[in-house]
């Protein structure tokens, strides 16, 4: 360390200071830097020489501490997405306000009309849509819904469709029981000759208006018209979220499958990290509120007692830094000093653990 410290003490610094985003984009990392004249950064003194280590994307889940009754009392904390500790889902306030509901058809969904629903099983449906009331042109409309699809309900409408023989079978049976099957043939063919036409392949399709539920499928980002007669299982909660009610899960698994905000419990003693600013304790409850992604620059202050890790958010108001003159001029001695500093820090600092 003494030799490295002597080399760092002999550095000459650039007269001008550079924004951190420019240093990250133009310089090969890691590199050496120090605060520019008149600049301020929390935890960094004007005497500190920094090793700008790397630029990273951090994704964290914002959480608040809860007390009994699910009242927010604690400070806001950020839990990294890769945090290895496990959480257990608690009963959610929204489950009391909006109990989970299940449906077995689109018509049942339309009668309640929740804001959104989830498909609980794979569903396929086909209907022949007619171009217009006086047109013979038709097109078969097929759609497939996957288990887990999230549908936002947008409204209701009617589509003109060609009714199939199966759809008319109940009406035909009723007429036969009443002895009026011949009347049905007359309707289909327009007179006595229509009976023969109805039996052949040249019969005109019977048209009718079919009520539909208009939805937006978030998986495909497409609008769908779901006929009321479509059968299938739907729910106001996703199947993945319902499965998460049991067991213990990482924060990544929770935010991927459960709609935030959500209340969780720490069921067992979690792993500790020396860089934690807020210890997550066994038995504590938290409300996971939102997900935040930010770009950060990892750095280390090179001090005699050892490298002190720190980080800067890559924002427009980030302090400016001076660079070694020799590094800007391509001096191989300064480049080797950068490599030695990086090697010294690599033995004492794990960036993944810090992140």
Short mmCIF file of C-alpha atoms in Angstrom, two decimals:
data_model
loop_
_atom_site.label_atom_id
_atom_site.label_comp_id
_atom_site.label_asym_id
_atom_site.label_seq_id
_atom_site.Cartn_x
_atom_site.Cartn_y
_atom_site.Cartn_z
CA UNK A 1 0.00 0.00 0.00
CA UNK A 2 2.92 2.37 0.78
CA UNK A 3 4.25 2.17 -2.77
CA UNK A 4 0.75 2.67 -4.20
CA UNK A 5 0.15 5.61 -1.86
CA UNK A 6 3.40 7.23 -2.95
CA UNK A 7 2.46 6.89 -6.60
CA UNK A 8 -1.00 8.39 -6.00
CA UNK A 9 0.49 11.30 -4.02
CA UNK A 10 2.67 12.21 -6.99
CA UNK A 11 -0.21 12.58 -9.46
CA UNK A 12 -0.81 15.90 -11.19
CA UNK A 13 -4.45 16.70 -11.92
CA UNK A 14 -6.15 18.34 -14.87
CA UNK A 15 -6.98 22.02 -14.56
CA UNK A 16 -10.55 21.45 -15.69
CA UNK A 17 -13.19 19.15 -14.19
CA UNK A 18 -15.39 16.77 -16.18
CA UNK A 19 -18.98 15.57 -15.69
CA UNK A 20 -19.21 12.00 -14.43
CA UNK A 21 -21.28 10.83 -17.40
CA UNK A 22 -18.55 12.09 -19.76
CA UNK A 23 -15.86 10.25 -17.80
CA UNK A 24 -17.89 7.02 -17.85
CA UNK A 25 -18.56 7.24 -21.59
CA UNK A 26 -15.10 8.41 -22.74
CA UNK A 27 -12.66 6.76 -20.32
CA UNK A 28 -11.89 3.10 -19.92
CA UNK A 29 -12.98 1.99 -16.46
CA UNK A 30 -11.64 1.63 -13.86
CA UNK A 31 -9.89 5.00 -13.78
CA UNK A 32 -8.61 7.48 -11.21
CA UNK A 33 -10.25 10.82 -10.36
CA UNK A 34 -10.68 13.41 -7.64
CA UNK A 35 -13.28 16.07 -6.89
CA UNK A 36 -12.95 19.16 -9.06
CA UNK A 37 -12.32 22.58 -7.48
CA UNK A 38 -15.35 23.77 -5.52
CA UNK A 39 -17.26 20.49 -6.01
CA UNK A 40 -18.97 18.59 -3.19
CA UNK A 41 -19.98 14.94 -2.80
CA UNK A 42 -21.26 13.35 0.40
CA UNK A 43 -18.65 11.13 2.03
CA UNK A 44 -15.81 12.42 -0.18
CA UNK A 45 -13.17 14.95 0.91
CA UNK A 46 -11.10 17.16 -1.37
CA UNK A 47 -8.04 15.08 -0.43
CA UNK A 48 -9.59 11.76 -1.50
CA UNK A 49 -8.37 10.04 -4.63
CA UNK A 50 -11.12 7.92 -6.14
CA UNK A 51 -11.02 4.79 -8.23
CA UNK A 52 -14.06 5.07 -10.53
CA UNK A 53 -14.84 1.37 -10.62
CA UNK A 54 -17.80 0.67 -12.93
CA UNK A 55 -21.19 1.87 -14.11
CA UNK A 56 -24.18 -0.29 -13.17
CA UNK A 57 -27.95 -0.46 -13.37
CA UNK A 58 -29.51 -0.87 -9.95
CA UNK A 59 -33.10 -2.04 -9.55
CA UNK A 60 -34.56 -1.78 -6.08
CA UNK A 61 -37.94 -2.24 -4.45
CA UNK A 62 -39.01 0.65 -2.23
CA UNK A 63 -40.43 -0.57 1.09
CA UNK A 64 -41.78 0.86 4.36
CA UNK A 65 -41.78 -0.77 7.80
CA UNK A 66 -45.22 -1.77 9.08
CA UNK A 67 -46.62 -2.23 12.56
CA UNK A 68 -49.63 -4.30 13.61
CA UNK A 69 -52.66 -3.09 11.69
CA UNK A 70 -50.53 -2.52 8.56
CA UNK A 71 -49.76 1.12 9.39
CA UNK A 72 -46.67 2.59 7.75
CA UNK A 73 -44.33 3.78 10.50
CA UNK A 74 -40.74 3.21 9.43
CA UNK A 75 -38.41 5.03 7.06
CA UNK A 76 -38.35 4.29 3.37
CA UNK A 77 -35.77 1.64 2.49
CA UNK A 78 -34.58 0.24 -0.84
CA UNK A 79 -34.33 -3.54 -1.14
CA UNK A 80 -32.13 -4.66 -4.07
CA UNK A 81 -33.82 -6.95 -6.56
CA UNK A 82 -31.10 -9.57 -6.02
CA UNK A 83 -31.53 -9.55 -2.22
CA UNK A 84 -31.37 -13.26 -1.21
CA UNK A 85 -33.67 -13.08 1.83
CA UNK A 86 -37.17 -14.59 1.76
CA UNK A 87 -40.55 -13.00 2.53
CA UNK A 88 -44.02 -14.36 3.19
CA UNK A 89 -47.10 -12.60 1.81
CA UNK A 90 -49.58 -11.27 4.37
CA UNK A 91 -53.31 -10.76 3.95
CA UNK A 92 -53.66 -7.70 1.74
CA UNK A 93 -55.95 -4.77 2.45
CA UNK A 94 -57.24 -4.99 -1.12
CA UNK A 95 -58.39 -8.57 -0.47
CA UNK A 96 -60.76 -7.16 2.15
CA UNK A 97 -61.95 -4.28 -0.03
CA UNK A 98 -62.08 -6.36 -3.22
CA UNK A 99 -62.39 -10.10 -2.46
CA UNK A 100 -61.10 -12.46 -5.12
CA UNK A 101 -63.86 -13.39 -7.58
CA UNK A 102 -64.04 -16.25 -10.07
CA UNK A 103 -66.03 -16.50 -13.30
CA UNK A 104 -66.84 -19.37 -15.66
CA UNK A 105 -67.80 -17.39 -18.77
CA UNK A 106 -67.36 -14.04 -20.46
CA UNK A 107 -71.03 -13.29 -19.80
CA UNK A 108 -70.46 -13.63 -16.04
CA UNK A 109 -67.46 -11.30 -16.27
CA UNK A 110 -69.53 -8.72 -18.17
CA UNK A 111 -72.30 -8.80 -15.55
CA UNK A 112 -69.83 -7.71 -12.84
CA UNK A 113 -67.41 -5.75 -15.07
CA UNK A 114 -64.30 -5.52 -12.87
CA UNK A 115 -61.45 -3.27 -13.99
CA UNK A 116 -59.41 -6.25 -15.10
CA UNK A 117 -59.42 -10.04 -15.06
CA UNK A 118 -56.90 -12.84 -15.45
CA UNK A 119 -57.30 -15.96 -17.56
CA UNK A 120 -56.98 -19.07 -15.39
CA UNK A 121 -56.71 -21.65 -18.21
CA UNK A 122 -55.99 -21.76 -21.93
CA UNK A 123 -59.10 -20.78 -23.91
CA UNK A 124 -59.72 -20.99 -27.66
CA UNK A 125 -62.82 -19.74 -29.43
CA UNK A 126 -64.01 -19.33 -33.00
CA UNK A 127 -66.88 -17.31 -34.44
CA UNK A 128 -67.86 -16.47 -38.04
CA UNK A 129 -68.17 -12.68 -38.38
CA UNK A 130 -70.33 -11.27 -41.20
CA UNK A 131 -69.18 -8.13 -43.01
CA UNK A 132 -72.61 -6.48 -42.95
CA UNK A 133 -76.32 -7.08 -42.62
CA UNK A 134 -76.83 -7.28 -46.38
CA UNK A 135 -73.50 -8.88 -47.23
CA UNK A 136 -72.79 -12.56 -47.75
CA UNK A 137 -69.08 -12.09 -46.99
CA UNK A 138 -67.92 -13.59 -43.70
CA UNK A 139 -64.66 -14.32 -41.97
CA UNK A 140 -63.85 -16.82 -39.23
CA UNK A 141 -62.53 -14.99 -36.16
CA UNK A 142 -60.26 -17.19 -34.01
CA UNK A 143 -58.59 -16.20 -30.77
CA UNK A 144 -56.55 -17.94 -28.10
CA UNK A 145 -56.06 -16.83 -24.51
CA UNK A 146 -53.19 -18.19 -22.44
CA UNK A 147 -53.34 -18.98 -18.73
CA UNK A 148 -52.14 -15.90 -16.88
CA UNK A 149 -53.16 -13.37 -19.56
CA UNK A 150 -54.18 -10.06 -18.03
CA UNK A 151 -57.22 -8.43 -19.66
CA UNK A 152 -58.32 -4.86 -19.03
CA UNK A 153 -62.05 -4.42 -19.62
CA UNK A 154 -62.86 -1.53 -21.96
CA UNK A 155 -66.56 -1.87 -22.81
CA UNK A 156 -69.25 -3.92 -24.55
CA UNK A 157 -70.39 -4.15 -28.15
CA UNK A 158 -72.29 -6.36 -30.59
CA UNK A 159 -70.90 -8.06 -33.65
CA UNK A 160 -72.87 -9.44 -36.58
CA UNK A 161 -72.14 -13.12 -36.97
CA UNK A 162 -73.35 -16.16 -38.85
CA UNK A 163 -75.02 -18.51 -36.40
CA UNK A 164 -74.01 -22.13 -36.70
CA UNK A 165 -76.31 -25.15 -36.95
CA UNK A 166 -75.47 -26.02 -33.36
CA UNK A 167 -76.60 -22.61 -32.17
CA UNK A 168 -79.95 -23.04 -34.00
CA UNK A 169 -80.53 -26.66 -32.95
CA UNK A 170 -82.53 -25.82 -29.83
CA UNK A 171 -84.83 -23.55 -31.85
CA UNK A 172 -85.30 -26.25 -34.52
CA UNK A 173 -86.11 -28.91 -31.93
CA UNK A 174 -88.73 -26.68 -30.37
CA UNK A 175 -90.39 -26.13 -33.73
CA UNK A 176 -90.48 -29.87 -34.45
CA UNK A 177 -92.18 -30.48 -31.13
CA UNK A 178 -94.79 -27.92 -32.13
CA UNK A 179 -95.20 -29.52 -35.57
CA UNK A 180 -93.84 -26.47 -37.36
CA UNK A 181 -90.63 -27.81 -38.88
CA UNK A 182 -92.00 -26.97 -42.32
CA UNK A 183 -92.35 -23.34 -41.27
CA UNK A 184 -88.64 -23.27 -40.43
CA UNK A 185 -87.84 -24.56 -43.92
CA UNK A 186 -90.01 -21.83 -45.39
CA UNK A 187 -88.09 -19.21 -43.45
CA UNK A 188 -84.77 -20.58 -44.61
CA UNK A 189 -85.65 -20.86 -48.29
CA UNK A 190 -88.46 -18.39 -48.83
CA UNK A 191 -91.36 -20.80 -49.71
CA UNK A 192 -91.90 -24.45 -50.53
CA UNK A 193 -88.73 -24.57 -52.57
CA UNK A 194 -86.79 -23.37 -49.57
CA UNK A 195 -87.15 -26.72 -47.84
CA UNK A 196 -84.95 -28.36 -50.43
CA UNK A 197 -82.51 -25.48 -50.33
CA UNK A 198 -82.27 -25.64 -46.56
CA UNK A 199 -81.31 -29.29 -46.78
CA UNK A 200 -78.59 -28.63 -49.35
CA UNK A 201 -75.34 -26.74 -49.17
CA UNK A 202 -76.69 -23.53 -50.73
CA UNK A 203 -78.66 -22.30 -47.70
CA UNK A 204 -77.95 -18.78 -46.59
CA UNK A 205 -76.39 -18.49 -43.14
CA UNK A 206 -78.64 -17.12 -40.43
CA UNK A 207 -77.26 -13.81 -39.14
CA UNK A 208 -77.57 -12.49 -35.65
CA UNK A 209 -76.00 -9.98 -33.29
CA UNK A 210 -73.70 -11.43 -30.67
CA UNK A 211 -72.88 -9.40 -27.52
CA UNK A 212 -69.16 -9.13 -26.81
CA UNK A 213 -66.85 -7.86 -24.12
CA UNK A 214 -64.09 -5.59 -25.43
CA UNK A 215 -60.76 -6.17 -23.63
CA UNK A 216 -57.11 -5.25 -23.96
CA UNK A 217 -54.76 -8.23 -23.71
CA UNK A 218 -51.57 -6.95 -22.06
CA UNK A 219 -49.51 -9.92 -23.28
CA UNK A 220 -50.18 -9.20 -26.95
CA UNK A 221 -51.05 -5.50 -26.55
CA UNK A 222 -54.12 -6.10 -28.73
CA UNK A 223 -57.81 -5.37 -28.35
CA UNK A 224 -60.14 -8.38 -28.27
CA UNK A 225 -63.89 -8.82 -28.66
CA UNK A 226 -64.84 -11.79 -26.47
CA UNK A 227 -68.32 -13.24 -27.17
CA UNK A 228 -70.52 -13.61 -24.10
CA UNK A 229 -71.02 -17.31 -24.91
CA UNK A 230 -67.28 -18.03 -24.58
CA UNK A 231 -66.74 -20.42 -21.66
CA UNK A 232 -63.61 -20.51 -19.51
CA UNK A 233 -62.26 -19.77 -16.04
CA UNK A 234 -61.39 -16.17 -15.14
CA UNK A 235 -60.40 -14.47 -11.88
CA UNK A 236 -59.73 -11.00 -10.51
CA UNK A 237 -56.30 -12.24 -9.33
CA UNK A 238 -53.60 -13.77 -11.47
CA UNK A 239 -52.97 -17.52 -11.04
CA UNK A 240 -49.33 -16.75 -10.19
CA UNK A 241 -50.36 -14.33 -7.45
CA UNK A 242 -52.75 -16.88 -5.98
CA UNK A 243 -49.96 -19.47 -5.92
CA UNK A 244 -47.70 -17.01 -4.08
CA UNK A 245 -50.01 -16.98 -1.04
CA UNK A 246 -48.19 -20.08 0.22
CA UNK A 247 -44.51 -20.48 1.04
CA UNK A 248 -41.61 -18.03 1.20
CA UNK A 249 -40.34 -16.05 -1.77
CA UNK A 250 -37.54 -13.69 -2.79
CA UNK A 251 -38.36 -10.07 -3.49
CA UNK A 252 -37.67 -10.67 -7.20
CA UNK A 253 -40.23 -13.49 -7.35
CA UNK A 254 -42.80 -11.35 -5.54
CA UNK A 255 -42.55 -8.29 -7.79
CA UNK A 256 -42.60 -10.48 -10.92
CA UNK A 257 -45.86 -12.19 -9.91
CA UNK A 258 -47.75 -9.95 -7.51
CA UNK A 259 -49.24 -6.52 -8.07
CA UNK A 260 -47.72 -3.83 -5.83
CA UNK A 261 -48.24 -2.53 -3.20
CA UNK A 262 -48.09 -5.73 -1.17
CA UNK A 263 -47.50 -6.46 2.54
CA UNK A 264 -44.89 -9.04 3.49
CA UNK A 265 -43.41 -10.65 6.60
CA UNK A 266 -39.81 -11.71 7.24
CA UNK A 267 -40.41 -15.32 8.42
CA UNK A 268 -36.85 -16.27 9.34
CA UNK A 269 -33.50 -14.70 10.08
CA UNK A 270 -32.29 -13.15 6.81
CA UNK A 271 -28.68 -13.10 5.58
CA UNK A 272 -26.64 -10.05 6.62
CA UNK A 273 -24.54 -7.88 4.37
CA UNK A 274 -21.81 -5.59 5.82
CA UNK A 275 -22.94 -2.82 3.45
CA UNK A 276 -26.59 -2.86 4.60
CA UNK A 277 -27.79 0.57 5.73
CA UNK A 278 -31.00 -0.86 7.19
CA UNK A 279 -31.08 -4.36 8.73
CA UNK A 280 -34.05 -6.49 7.69
CA UNK A 281 -35.09 -8.32 10.86
CA UNK A 282 -36.93 -11.58 11.46
CA UNK A 283 -40.59 -11.01 12.32
CA UNK A 284 -40.72 -7.50 10.85
CA UNK A 285 -43.40 -6.57 8.32
CA UNK A 286 -42.91 -4.38 5.26
CA UNK A 287 -45.05 -2.82 2.58
CA UNK A 288 -43.40 -3.21 -0.84
CA UNK A 289 -44.50 -0.08 -2.68
CA UNK A 290 -42.74 0.40 -6.01
CA UNK A 291 -39.84 -0.58 -8.25
CA UNK A 292 -37.09 1.91 -9.08
CA UNK A 293 -34.29 1.52 -11.62
CA UNK A 294 -31.33 3.88 -11.58
CA UNK A 295 -27.91 4.09 -13.14
CA UNK A 296 -25.11 4.37 -10.59
CA UNK A 297 -21.34 4.72 -10.78
CA UNK A 298 -19.43 2.66 -8.21
CA UNK A 299 -16.28 4.18 -6.78
CA UNK A 300 -13.77 3.66 -3.98
CA UNK A 301 -11.95 6.29 -1.95
CA UNK A 302 -8.34 5.07 -1.74
CA UNK A 303 -7.43 5.60 1.93
CA UNK A 304 -4.62 4.23 4.08
CA UNK A 305 -7.03 2.18 6.20
CA UNK A 306 -8.42 0.57 3.04
CA UNK A 307 -10.72 1.36 0.13
CA UNK A 308 -14.05 2.93 1.15
CA UNK A 309 -16.84 2.07 -1.31
CA UNK A 310 -19.32 4.70 -2.43
CA UNK A 311 -21.59 5.37 -5.37
CA UNK A 312 -23.00 8.27 -7.36
CA UNK A 313 -26.29 8.47 -9.20
CA UNK A 314 -25.65 9.28 -12.83
CA UNK A 315 -27.65 12.53 -12.93
CA UNK A 316 -27.12 15.89 -14.56
CA UNK A 317 -26.28 17.50 -11.21
CA UNK A 318 -23.57 14.96 -10.31
CA UNK A 319 -20.34 16.66 -9.12
CA UNK A 320 -17.52 17.13 -11.62
CA UNK A 321 -14.17 15.38 -11.30
CA UNK A 322 -10.60 16.08 -12.30
CA UNK A 323 -8.50 13.40 -14.04
CA UNK A 324 -4.75 12.70 -13.88
CA UNK A 325 -2.86 14.73 -16.49
CA UNK A 326 -0.71 11.71 -17.32
CA UNK A 327 -3.79 9.60 -18.01
CA UNK A 328 -5.10 12.18 -20.48
CA UNK A 329 -1.66 12.22 -22.16
CA UNK A 330 -1.45 8.41 -22.33
CA UNK A 331 1.46 8.13 -19.87
CA UNK A 332 2.08 4.35 -19.36
CA UNK A 333 3.25 4.96 -15.76
CA UNK A 334 -0.11 6.46 -14.82
CA UNK A 335 -1.95 3.69 -16.66
CA UNK A 336 0.00 1.12 -14.63
CA UNK A 337 -0.87 3.04 -11.44
CA UNK A 338 -4.55 2.70 -12.39
CA UNK A 339 -4.10 -1.07 -12.86
CA UNK A 340 -2.31 -1.40 -9.51
CA UNK A 341 -5.07 0.54 -7.77
CA UNK A 342 -7.73 -1.66 -9.35
CA UNK A 343 -5.85 -4.81 -8.31
CA UNK A 344 -5.50 -3.53 -4.73
CA UNK A 345 -9.26 -2.85 -4.55
CA UNK A 346 -10.21 -6.14 -6.20
CA UNK A 347 -8.72 -8.05 -3.27
CA UNK A 348 -10.71 -6.03 -0.74
CA UNK A 349 -13.98 -5.13 -2.44
CA UNK A 350 -16.80 -7.21 -3.96
CA UNK A 351 -18.91 -4.94 -6.21
CA UNK A 352 -21.71 -7.49 -6.47
CA UNK A 353 -22.03 -7.72 -2.68
CA UNK A 354 -22.03 -3.93 -2.43
CA UNK A 355 -24.69 -3.66 -5.14
#
